[in-house]
Coordinates of C-alpha atoms in Angstrom, one line a residue:
Chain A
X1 CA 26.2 21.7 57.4
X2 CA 24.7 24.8 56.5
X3 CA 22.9 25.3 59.3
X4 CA 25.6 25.9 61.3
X5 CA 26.9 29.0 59.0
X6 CA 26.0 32.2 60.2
X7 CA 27.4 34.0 57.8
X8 CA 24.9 36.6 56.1
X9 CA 21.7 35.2 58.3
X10 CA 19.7 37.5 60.4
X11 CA 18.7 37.0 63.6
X12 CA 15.4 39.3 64.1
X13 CA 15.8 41.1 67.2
X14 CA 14.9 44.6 68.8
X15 CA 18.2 46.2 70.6
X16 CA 19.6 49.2 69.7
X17 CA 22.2 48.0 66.5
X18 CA 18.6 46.4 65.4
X19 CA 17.1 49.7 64.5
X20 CA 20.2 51.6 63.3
X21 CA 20.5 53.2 60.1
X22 CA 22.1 50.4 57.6
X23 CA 24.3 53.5 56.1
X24 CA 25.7 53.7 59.8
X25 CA 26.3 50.7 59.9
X26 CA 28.0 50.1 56.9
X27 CA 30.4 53.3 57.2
X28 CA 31.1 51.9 61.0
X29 CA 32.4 48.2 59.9
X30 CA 34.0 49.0 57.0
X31 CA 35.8 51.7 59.1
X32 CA 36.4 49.4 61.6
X33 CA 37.8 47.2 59.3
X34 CA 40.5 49.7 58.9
X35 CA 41.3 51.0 61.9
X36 CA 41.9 47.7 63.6
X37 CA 45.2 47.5 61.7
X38 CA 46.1 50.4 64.0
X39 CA 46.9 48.1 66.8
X40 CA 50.0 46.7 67.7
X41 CA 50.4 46.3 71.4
X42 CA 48.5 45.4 74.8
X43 CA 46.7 48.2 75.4
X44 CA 45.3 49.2 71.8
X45 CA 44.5 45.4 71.4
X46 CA 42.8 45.7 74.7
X47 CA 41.0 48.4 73.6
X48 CA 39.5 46.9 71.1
X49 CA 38.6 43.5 72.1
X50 CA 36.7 46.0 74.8
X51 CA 34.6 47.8 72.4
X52 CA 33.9 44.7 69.8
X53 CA 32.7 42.9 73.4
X54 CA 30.7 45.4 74.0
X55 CA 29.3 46.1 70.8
X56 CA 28.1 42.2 70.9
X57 CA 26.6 42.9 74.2
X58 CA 24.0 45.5 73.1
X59 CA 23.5 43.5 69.8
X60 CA 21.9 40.8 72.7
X61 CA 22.6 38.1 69.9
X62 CA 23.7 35.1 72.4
X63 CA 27.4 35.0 72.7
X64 CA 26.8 31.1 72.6
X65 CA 25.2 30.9 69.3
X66 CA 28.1 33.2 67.8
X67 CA 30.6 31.2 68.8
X68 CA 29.0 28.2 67.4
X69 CA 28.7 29.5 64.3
X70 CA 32.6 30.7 64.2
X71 CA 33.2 27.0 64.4
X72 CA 33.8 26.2 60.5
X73 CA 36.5 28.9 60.5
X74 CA 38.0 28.2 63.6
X75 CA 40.6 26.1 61.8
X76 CA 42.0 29.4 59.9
X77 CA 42.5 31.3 63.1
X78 CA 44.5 28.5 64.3
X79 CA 46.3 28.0 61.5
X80 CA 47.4 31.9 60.7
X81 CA 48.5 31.5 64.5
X82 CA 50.8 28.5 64.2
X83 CA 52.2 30.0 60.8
X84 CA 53.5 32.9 63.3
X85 CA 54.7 30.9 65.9
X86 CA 57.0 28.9 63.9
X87 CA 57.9 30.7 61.0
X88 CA 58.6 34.1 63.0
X89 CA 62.3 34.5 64.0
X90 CA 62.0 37.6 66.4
X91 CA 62.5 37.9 69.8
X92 CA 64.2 35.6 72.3
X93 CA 64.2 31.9 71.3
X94 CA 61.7 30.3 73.9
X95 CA 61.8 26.6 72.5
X96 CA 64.3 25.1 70.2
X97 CA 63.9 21.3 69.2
X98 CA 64.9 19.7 65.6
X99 CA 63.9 22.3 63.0
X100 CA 61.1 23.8 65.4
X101 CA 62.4 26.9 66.7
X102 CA 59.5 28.9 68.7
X103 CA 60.5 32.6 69.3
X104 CA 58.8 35.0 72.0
X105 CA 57.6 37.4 69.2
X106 CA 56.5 34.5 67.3
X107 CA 53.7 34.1 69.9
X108 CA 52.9 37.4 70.5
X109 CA 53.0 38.2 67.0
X110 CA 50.2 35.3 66.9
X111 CA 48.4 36.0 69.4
X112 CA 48.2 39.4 68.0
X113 CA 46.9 38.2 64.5
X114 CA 44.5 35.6 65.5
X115 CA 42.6 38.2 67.8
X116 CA 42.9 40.7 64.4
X117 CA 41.2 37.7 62.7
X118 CA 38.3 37.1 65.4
X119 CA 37.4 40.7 66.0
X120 CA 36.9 41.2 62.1
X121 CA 34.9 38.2 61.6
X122 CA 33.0 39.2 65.4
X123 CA 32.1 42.7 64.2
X124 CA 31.4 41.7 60.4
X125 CA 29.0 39.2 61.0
X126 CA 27.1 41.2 63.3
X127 CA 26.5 43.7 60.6
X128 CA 24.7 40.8 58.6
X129 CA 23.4 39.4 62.2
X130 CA 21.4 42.5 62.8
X131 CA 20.5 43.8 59.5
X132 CA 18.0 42.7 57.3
X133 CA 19.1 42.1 53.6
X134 CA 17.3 44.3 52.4
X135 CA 18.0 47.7 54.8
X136 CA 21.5 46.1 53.9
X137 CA 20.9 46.7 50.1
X138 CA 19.1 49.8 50.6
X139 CA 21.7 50.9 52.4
X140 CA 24.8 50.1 50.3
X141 CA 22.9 51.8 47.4
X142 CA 22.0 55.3 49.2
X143 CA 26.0 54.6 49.7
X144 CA 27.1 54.3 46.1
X145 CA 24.7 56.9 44.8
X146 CA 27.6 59.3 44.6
X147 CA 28.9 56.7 42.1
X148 CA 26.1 58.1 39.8
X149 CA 27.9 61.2 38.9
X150 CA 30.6 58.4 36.8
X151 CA 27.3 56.5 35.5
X152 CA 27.6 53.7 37.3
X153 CA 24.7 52.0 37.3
X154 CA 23.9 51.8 40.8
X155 CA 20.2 51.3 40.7
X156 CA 20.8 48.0 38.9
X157 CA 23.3 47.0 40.9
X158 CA 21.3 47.1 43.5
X159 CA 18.2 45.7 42.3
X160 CA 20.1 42.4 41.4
X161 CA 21.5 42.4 44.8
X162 CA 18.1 42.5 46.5
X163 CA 17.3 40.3 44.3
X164 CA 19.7 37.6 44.9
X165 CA 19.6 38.2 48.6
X166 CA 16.0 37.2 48.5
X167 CA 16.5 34.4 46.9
X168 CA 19.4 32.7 48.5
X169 CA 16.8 31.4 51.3
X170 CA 14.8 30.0 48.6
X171 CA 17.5 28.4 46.5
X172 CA 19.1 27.0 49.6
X173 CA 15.5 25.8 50.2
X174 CA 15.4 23.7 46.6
X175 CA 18.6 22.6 46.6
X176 CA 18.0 21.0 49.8
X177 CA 14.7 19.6 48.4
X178 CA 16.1 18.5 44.9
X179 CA 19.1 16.9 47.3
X180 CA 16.5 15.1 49.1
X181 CA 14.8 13.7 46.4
X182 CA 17.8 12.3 44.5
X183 CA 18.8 10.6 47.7
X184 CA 15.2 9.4 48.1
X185 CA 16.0 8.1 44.6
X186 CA 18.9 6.8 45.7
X187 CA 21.6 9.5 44.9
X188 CA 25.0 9.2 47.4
X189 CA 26.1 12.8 47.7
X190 CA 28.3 12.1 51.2
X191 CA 30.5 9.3 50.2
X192 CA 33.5 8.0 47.6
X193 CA 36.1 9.5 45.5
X194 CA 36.5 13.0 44.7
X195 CA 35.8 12.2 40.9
X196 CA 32.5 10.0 42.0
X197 CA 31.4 13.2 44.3
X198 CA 31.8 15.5 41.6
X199 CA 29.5 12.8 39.0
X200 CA 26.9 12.9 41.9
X201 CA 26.1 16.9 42.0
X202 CA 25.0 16.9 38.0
X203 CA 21.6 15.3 39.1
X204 CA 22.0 18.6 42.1
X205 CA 22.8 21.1 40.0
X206 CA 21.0 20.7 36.5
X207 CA 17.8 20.9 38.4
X208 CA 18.7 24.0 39.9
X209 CA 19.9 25.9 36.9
X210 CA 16.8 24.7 35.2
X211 CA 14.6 26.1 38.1
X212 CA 16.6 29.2 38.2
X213 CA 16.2 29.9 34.6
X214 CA 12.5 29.4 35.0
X215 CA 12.0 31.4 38.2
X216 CA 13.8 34.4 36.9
X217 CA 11.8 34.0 33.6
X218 CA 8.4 34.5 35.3
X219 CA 9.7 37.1 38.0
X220 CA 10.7 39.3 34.9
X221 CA 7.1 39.0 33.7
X222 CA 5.7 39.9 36.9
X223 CA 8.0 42.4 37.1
X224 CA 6.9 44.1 33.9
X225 CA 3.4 43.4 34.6
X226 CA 3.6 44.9 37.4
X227 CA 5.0 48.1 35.4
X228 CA 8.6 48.1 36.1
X229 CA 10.5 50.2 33.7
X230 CA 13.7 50.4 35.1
X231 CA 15.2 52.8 38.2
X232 CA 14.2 56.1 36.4
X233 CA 11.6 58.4 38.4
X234 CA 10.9 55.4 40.9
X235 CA 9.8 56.5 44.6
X236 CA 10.8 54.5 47.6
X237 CA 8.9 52.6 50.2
X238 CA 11.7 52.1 52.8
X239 CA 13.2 55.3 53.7
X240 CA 16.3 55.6 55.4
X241 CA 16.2 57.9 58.2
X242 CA 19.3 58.4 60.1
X243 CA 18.8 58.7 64.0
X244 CA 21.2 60.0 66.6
X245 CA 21.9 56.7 67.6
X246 CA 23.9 56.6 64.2
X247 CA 25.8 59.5 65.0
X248 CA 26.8 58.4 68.3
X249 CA 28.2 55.3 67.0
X250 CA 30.2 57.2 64.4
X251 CA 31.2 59.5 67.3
X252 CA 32.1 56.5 69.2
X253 CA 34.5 55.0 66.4
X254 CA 36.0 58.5 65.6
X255 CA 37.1 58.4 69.6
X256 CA 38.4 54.5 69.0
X257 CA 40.2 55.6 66.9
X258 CA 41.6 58.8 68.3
X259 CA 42.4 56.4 71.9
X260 CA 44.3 53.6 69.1
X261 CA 46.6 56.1 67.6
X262 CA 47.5 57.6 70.9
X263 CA 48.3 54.0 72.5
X264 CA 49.9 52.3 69.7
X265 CA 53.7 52.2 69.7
Chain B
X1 CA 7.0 -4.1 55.0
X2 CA 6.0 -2.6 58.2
X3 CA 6.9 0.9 59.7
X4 CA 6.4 1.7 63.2
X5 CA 7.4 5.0 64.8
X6 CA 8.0 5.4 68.9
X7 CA 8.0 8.4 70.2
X8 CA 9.5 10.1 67.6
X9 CA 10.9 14.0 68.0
X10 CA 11.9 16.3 65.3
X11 CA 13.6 19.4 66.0
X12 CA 15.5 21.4 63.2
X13 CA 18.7 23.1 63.9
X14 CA 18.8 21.8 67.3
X15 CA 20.9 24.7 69.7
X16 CA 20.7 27.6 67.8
X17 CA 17.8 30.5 67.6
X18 CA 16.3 29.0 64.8
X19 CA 15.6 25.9 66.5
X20 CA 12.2 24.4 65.8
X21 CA 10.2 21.4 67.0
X22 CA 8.7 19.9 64.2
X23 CA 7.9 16.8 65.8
X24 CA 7.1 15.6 69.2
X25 CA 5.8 12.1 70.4
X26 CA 4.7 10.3 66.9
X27 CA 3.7 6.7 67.9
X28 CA 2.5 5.4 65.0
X29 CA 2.5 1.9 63.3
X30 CA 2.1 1.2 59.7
X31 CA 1.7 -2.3 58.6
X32 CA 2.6 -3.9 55.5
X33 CA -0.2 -3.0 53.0
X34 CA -2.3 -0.3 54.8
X35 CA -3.5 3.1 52.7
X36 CA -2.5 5.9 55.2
X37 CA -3.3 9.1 54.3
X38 CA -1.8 12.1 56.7
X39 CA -3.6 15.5 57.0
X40 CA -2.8 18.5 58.8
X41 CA -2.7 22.5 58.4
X42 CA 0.3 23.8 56.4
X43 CA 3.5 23.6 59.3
X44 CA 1.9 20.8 60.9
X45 CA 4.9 18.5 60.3
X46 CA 3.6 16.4 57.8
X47 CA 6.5 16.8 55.5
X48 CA 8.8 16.1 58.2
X49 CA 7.1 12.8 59.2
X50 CA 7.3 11.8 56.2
X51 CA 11.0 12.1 55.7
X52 CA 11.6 10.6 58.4
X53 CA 10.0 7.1 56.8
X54 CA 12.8 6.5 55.0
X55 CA 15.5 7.8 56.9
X56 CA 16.2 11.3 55.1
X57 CA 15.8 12.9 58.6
X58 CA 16.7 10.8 61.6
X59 CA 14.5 11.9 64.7
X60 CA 16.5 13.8 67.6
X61 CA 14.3 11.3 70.3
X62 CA 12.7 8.1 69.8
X63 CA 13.0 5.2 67.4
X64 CA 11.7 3.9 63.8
X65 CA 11.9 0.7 62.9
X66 CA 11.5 0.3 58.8
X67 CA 11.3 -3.2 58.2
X68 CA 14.0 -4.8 60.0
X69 CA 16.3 -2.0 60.6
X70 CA 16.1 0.4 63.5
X71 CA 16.8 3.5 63.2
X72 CA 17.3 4.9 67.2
X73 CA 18.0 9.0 67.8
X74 CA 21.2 10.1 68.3
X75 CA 22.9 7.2 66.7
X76 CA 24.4 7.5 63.4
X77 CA 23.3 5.6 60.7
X78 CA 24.9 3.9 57.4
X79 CA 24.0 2.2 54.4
X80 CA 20.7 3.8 54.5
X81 CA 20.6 2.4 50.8
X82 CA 19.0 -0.3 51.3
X83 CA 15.9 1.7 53.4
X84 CA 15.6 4.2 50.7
X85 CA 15.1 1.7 48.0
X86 CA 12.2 -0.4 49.7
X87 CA 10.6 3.1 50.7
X88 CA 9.8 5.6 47.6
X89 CA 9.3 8.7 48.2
X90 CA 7.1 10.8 45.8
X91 CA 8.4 14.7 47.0
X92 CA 5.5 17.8 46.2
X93 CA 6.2 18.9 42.6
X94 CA 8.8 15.8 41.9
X95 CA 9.1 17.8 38.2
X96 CA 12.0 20.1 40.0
X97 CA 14.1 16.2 40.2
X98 CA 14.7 15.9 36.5
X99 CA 17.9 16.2 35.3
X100 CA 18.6 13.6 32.5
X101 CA 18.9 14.3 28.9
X102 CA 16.3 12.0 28.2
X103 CA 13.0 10.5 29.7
X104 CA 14.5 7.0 29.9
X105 CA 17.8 7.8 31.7
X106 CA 15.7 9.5 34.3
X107 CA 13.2 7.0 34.9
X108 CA 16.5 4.7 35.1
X109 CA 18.3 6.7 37.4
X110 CA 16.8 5.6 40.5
X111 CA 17.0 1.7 39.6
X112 CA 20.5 2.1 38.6
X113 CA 21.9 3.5 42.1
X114 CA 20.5 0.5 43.5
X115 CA 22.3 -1.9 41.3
X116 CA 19.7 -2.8 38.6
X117 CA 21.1 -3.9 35.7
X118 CA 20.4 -1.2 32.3
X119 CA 18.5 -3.7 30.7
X120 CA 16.4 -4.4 33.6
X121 CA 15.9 -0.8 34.0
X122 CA 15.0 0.1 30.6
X123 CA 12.8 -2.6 31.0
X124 CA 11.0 -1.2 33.7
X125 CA 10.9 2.2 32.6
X126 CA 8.8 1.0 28.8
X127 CA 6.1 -0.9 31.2
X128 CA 6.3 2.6 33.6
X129 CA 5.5 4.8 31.2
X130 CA 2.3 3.0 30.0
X131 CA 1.1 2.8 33.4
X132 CA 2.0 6.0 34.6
X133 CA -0.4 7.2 31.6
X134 CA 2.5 8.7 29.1
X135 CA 2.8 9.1 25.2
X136 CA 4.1 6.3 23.6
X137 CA 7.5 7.7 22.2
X138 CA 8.4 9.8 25.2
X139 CA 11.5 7.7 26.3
X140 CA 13.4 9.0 23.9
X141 CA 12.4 13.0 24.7
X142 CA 14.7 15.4 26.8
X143 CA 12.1 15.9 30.1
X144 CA 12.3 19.3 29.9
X145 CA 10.5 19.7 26.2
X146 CA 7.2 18.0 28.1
X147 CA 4.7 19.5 29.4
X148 CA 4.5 19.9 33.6
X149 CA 1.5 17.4 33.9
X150 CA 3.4 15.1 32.3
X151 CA 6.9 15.9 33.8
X152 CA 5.4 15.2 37.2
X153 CA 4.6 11.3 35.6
X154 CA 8.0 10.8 34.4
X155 CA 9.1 11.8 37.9
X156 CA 6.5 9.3 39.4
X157 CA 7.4 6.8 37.3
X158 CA 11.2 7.4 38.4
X159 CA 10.5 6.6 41.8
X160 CA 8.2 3.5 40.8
X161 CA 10.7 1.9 38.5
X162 CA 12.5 1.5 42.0
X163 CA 10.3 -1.2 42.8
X164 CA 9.5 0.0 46.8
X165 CA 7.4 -2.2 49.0
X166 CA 6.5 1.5 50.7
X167 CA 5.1 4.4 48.7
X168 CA 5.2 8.1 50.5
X169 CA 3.6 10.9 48.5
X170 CA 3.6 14.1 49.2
X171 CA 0.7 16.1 47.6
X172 CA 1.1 14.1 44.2
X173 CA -1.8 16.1 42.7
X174 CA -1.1 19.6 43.5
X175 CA -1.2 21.9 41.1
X176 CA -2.6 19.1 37.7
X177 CA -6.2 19.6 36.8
X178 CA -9.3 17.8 37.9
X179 CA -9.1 15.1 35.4
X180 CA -4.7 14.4 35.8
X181 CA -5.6 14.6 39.8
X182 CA -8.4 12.1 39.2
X183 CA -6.5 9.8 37.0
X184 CA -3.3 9.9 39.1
X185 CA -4.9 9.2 42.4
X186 CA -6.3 5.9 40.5
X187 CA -3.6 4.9 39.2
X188 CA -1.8 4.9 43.3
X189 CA -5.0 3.4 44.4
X190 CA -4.5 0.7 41.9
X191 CA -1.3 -0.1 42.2
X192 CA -1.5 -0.2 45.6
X193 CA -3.5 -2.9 45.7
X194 CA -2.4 -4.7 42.7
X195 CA 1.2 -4.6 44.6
X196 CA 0.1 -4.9 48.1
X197 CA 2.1 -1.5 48.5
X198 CA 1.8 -0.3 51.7
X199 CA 1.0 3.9 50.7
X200 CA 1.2 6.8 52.9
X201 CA -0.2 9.5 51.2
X202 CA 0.3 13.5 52.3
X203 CA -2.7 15.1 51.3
X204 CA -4.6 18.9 51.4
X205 CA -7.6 17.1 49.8
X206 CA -10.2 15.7 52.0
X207 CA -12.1 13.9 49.3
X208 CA -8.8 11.9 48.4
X209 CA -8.3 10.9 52.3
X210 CA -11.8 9.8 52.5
X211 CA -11.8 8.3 49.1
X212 CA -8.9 6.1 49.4
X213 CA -7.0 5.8 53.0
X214 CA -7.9 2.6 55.5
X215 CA -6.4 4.6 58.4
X216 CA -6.7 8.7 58.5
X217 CA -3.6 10.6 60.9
X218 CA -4.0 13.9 61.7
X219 CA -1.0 16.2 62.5
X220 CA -1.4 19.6 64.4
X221 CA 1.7 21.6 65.4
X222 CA 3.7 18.5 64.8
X223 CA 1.7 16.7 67.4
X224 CA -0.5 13.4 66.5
X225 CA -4.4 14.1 67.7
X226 CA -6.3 11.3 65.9
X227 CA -6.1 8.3 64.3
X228 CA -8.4 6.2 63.2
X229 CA -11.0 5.2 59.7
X230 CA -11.6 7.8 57.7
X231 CA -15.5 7.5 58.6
X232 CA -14.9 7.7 62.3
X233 CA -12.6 10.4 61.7
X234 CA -15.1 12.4 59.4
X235 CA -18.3 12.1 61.9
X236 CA -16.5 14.7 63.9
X237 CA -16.6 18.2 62.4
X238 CA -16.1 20.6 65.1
X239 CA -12.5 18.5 65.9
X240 CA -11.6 19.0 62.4
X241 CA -12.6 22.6 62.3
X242 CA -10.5 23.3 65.4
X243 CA -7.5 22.0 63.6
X244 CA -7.8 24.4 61.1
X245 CA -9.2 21.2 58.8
X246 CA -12.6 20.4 57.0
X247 CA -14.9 17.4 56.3
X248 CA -15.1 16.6 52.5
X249 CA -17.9 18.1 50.9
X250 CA -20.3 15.2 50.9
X251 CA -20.1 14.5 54.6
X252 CA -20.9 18.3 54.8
X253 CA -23.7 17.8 52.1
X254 CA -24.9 15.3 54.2
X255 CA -25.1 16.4 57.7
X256 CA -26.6 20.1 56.1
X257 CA -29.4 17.0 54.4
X258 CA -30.1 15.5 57.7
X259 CA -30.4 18.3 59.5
X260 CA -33.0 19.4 56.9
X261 CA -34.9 16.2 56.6
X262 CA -35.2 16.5 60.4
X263 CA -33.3 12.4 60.2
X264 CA -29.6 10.6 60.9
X265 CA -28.8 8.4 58.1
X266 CA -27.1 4.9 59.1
X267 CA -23.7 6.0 59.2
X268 CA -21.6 8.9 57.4
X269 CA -20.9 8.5 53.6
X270 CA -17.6 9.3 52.4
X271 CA -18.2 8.8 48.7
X272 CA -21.8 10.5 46.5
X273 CA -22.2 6.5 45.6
X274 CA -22.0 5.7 49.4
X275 CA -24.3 8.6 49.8
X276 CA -26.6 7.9 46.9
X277 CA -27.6 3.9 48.5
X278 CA -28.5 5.3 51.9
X279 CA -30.7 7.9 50.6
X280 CA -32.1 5.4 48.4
X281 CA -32.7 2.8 51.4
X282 CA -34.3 5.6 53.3
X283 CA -36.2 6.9 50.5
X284 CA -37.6 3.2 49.9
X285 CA -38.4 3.0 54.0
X286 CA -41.0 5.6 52.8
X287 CA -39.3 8.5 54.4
X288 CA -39.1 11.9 52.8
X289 CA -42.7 11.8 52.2

């Protein structure tokens, strides 16, 4: 089941989104994230399923796999585009049977949101696809240091998320593990009613907390053993550097953007 | 109960770039009663054989027949019950399975799902935790106040108190000390033949394959290159060594011997006793002199 996510995996590869700067990155999606509420007709939307295409192209993460993985949350896309074709009253009426009543803006107006809907999940995925967790954190805190200046405590924040991000593999690991065992002992997690499913994860999840506890336990000790006093006067080992490849791409976005507010109506 | 494999393929996460071949063309057969120890480097696929003898992982080619259900690839399977309680499966570091509040309810657990009656199971779990070497008193203890040595027995005796005709373990010993690994490794070896259990045992330890197994497998990048006695097995270094594996330290002891007494002994020893008599019969031959 989880296999099939792709959600926050990385994919190692070597194009040229690979090696960008995370901060790029980051700036670029959640921009993008904005400025595709910008379009509202044929061309912009055009224009934009252009460039997320293309972006996917030089990511060279197989088109094939991505849309395998989209799979699980399929179902919403289809489902936000059936809520607009019936429930949207605009335009000329196309089909009328019983209480269905399907409406020409109904479609396009579905049409319009589903594609919304694909291209964010396209272009937000691909950030996780091509960036390692870690340049991802690294990144998000060189981001919030601004934050500083109102003490937030940005270095913690993002110590626990590297943190957790490196151990998602490994809890995903044990639960599968602990899963396995309890089946081996003769645990049914797949089958009956809602209330026996929900009895049948205790002997799941009471391991894991247990092992959670412990593991954080002893990676505090090693921590401190290892001398960590907290995110004063550290230096770094992974330094960002931002390349002109990252400007480009900004550049790029900035001209998107520009093209998006000429076209829309 | 007997287990036979036919050319059995693994792969994990079948079409996507993580895809992996595990497993590829296991024929293997296990009768009823046989000691089997499996060894391999770390990634060879021993883990993932081993799930696959009672069904946890269905292969993606080939067949397995576990007694007298056949599992075939690409078929799905129900009421894998019935498998999983004639095959026990002893995971590495079975401490992490715990989850009861007390010793007894854990050990019951297993029993339970497969429609024991409590008093039965209860009654299993007292005998268990005698033989599985525990305190008396210890039934009645959460599992996580014991130590780890002796959380890994409770979770032993877990799998026992399900009664399986077929015990798997994975690395049972890894991680207690000389004398718990010693002790535990008797206690298989003697249930094993008290029960006419048929054991497949995953195992880093040479000494423990040689000690113990009828039959040796050896797994290398998930592929099967020799099976066979332990002793015929063991009077092959250099096909070990290219597997990335070793010969236990007294077949090692005694090839450096021969080569320095300029003489082959009659056969290779696997245990110091085994060892011990054919230096002796030598020594009495009036060699060495």
């Amino acid at each position: 089941m989880m296999e099939k996510m792709i959600f926050g995996r990385y994919i190692p590869g070597d194009s040229i989104i690979h090696h960008m700067d995370p901060r790029s990155k980051l700036i670029f999606v959640f921009a993008y994230i904005c400025i595709v509420f910008l379009a509202n007709n044929l061309v912009t939307y055009g224009i934009l399923t252009m460039f997320t295409v293309l972006i996917m192209l030089v990511s060279k993460v197989s088109i094939r796999f991505f849309l395998n993985g989209l799979k699980p949350i399929l179902w919403l896309v289809v489902f936000t585009f059936f809520l607009q074709v019936f429930f949207n009253r605009q335009g000329d009426l196309l089909y009328h049977y019983a209480f269905i009543r399907i409406y020409s803006e109904g479609i396009r107006q579905g049409i319009f949101i589903s594609l919304r809907f694909l291209l964010l999940i396209f272009l937000t995925s691909l950030l996780t696809l091509t960036t390692t967790p870690i340049s991802l954190t690294d990144g998000i805190e060189s981001l919030l240091n601004l934050l500083k200046k109102v003490k937030f405590p940005v270095h913690e924040l993002a110590l626990m998320m590297s943190i957790s991000l490196r151990f998602i593999p490994t809890l995903m690991d044990e639960t599968e593990k602990i899963m396995k065992a309890q089946m081996a002992r003769g645990a049914n997690f797949s089958s009956g009613s809602l209330k026996e499913r929900m009895k049948a994860v205790i002997p799941l999840l009471i391991p894991l907390f247990v092992s959670s506890f412990k593991r954080a336990e002893e990676l505090a000790t090693a921590m401190e053993a290892r001398g960590y006093q907290g995110g004063e006067g550290r230096t770094k080992y992974r330094l960002l550097i931002w390349k002109a490849a990252d400007t480009l791409s900004l550049c790029l976005l900035a001209l998107i953007t520009i093209l998006l507010a000429v076209f829309r109506t | 109960m007997d287990i036979a494999l036919e050319q059995v393929e693994y792969r994990y996460q079948p079409n996507t770039p993580f895809e992996r071949l595990a497993l590829h063309n296991i024929s293997l057969n296990i009768p009823s009663g046989r000691y089997l120890a499996v060894i391999g480097h770390t990634g060879s696929g021993k883990s993932t054989l081993l799930q696959h003898l009672n069904a946890l992982l269905q292969p993606t080619k080939g067949q397995i027949s576990i007694g007298d259900r056949t599992i075939q690839a690409g078929t799905k399977e129900k009421n894998l019950k019935e498998i999983r309680q004639k095959v026990g499966i002893v995971f590495q570091f079975p401490e992490h399975q715990l989850f009861e509040e007390t010793v007894e309810k854990d050990i019951c657990f297993g029993p339970m799902n497969f429609g024991v009656p409590q008093e039965e199971a209860i009654k299993r779990a007292k005998e268990l935790v005698d033989l599985v070497g525990l305190p008396k008193g210890v039934l009645e203890k959460s599992p996580f106040d014991l130590s780890g040595g002796q959380m890994r027995r409770v979770a032993i005796a877990g799998v026992l108190a399900m009664d399986p005709d077929v015990l798997v373990l994975d690395e049972p010993t890894a991680g207690l000390d000389p004398r718990g690994r010693h002790e535990m490794m008797e206690m298989f070896y003697e249930l094993h033949r008290a029960k006419q259990l048929s054991t497949i045992l995953v195992t880093h330890s040479m000494e423990d394959a040689a000690a113990y197994a009828d039959e040796l497998v050896i797994l290398h990048h998930g592929e099967m290159k020799r099976k066979g006695p332990p002793r015929e097995i063991f009077s092959h270094p250099e096909d070990l060594e290219s597997w990335g594996l070793s010969v236990p330290h007294i077949v090692r002891f005694q090839s450096l011997l021969e080569k320095k007494i300029n003489h082959k002994l009659g056969r290779t020893c696997l245990t110091t006793e085994e060892l011990a008599g054919e230096l002796q019969a030598y020594m009495n031959r009036g060699g060495g002199n």
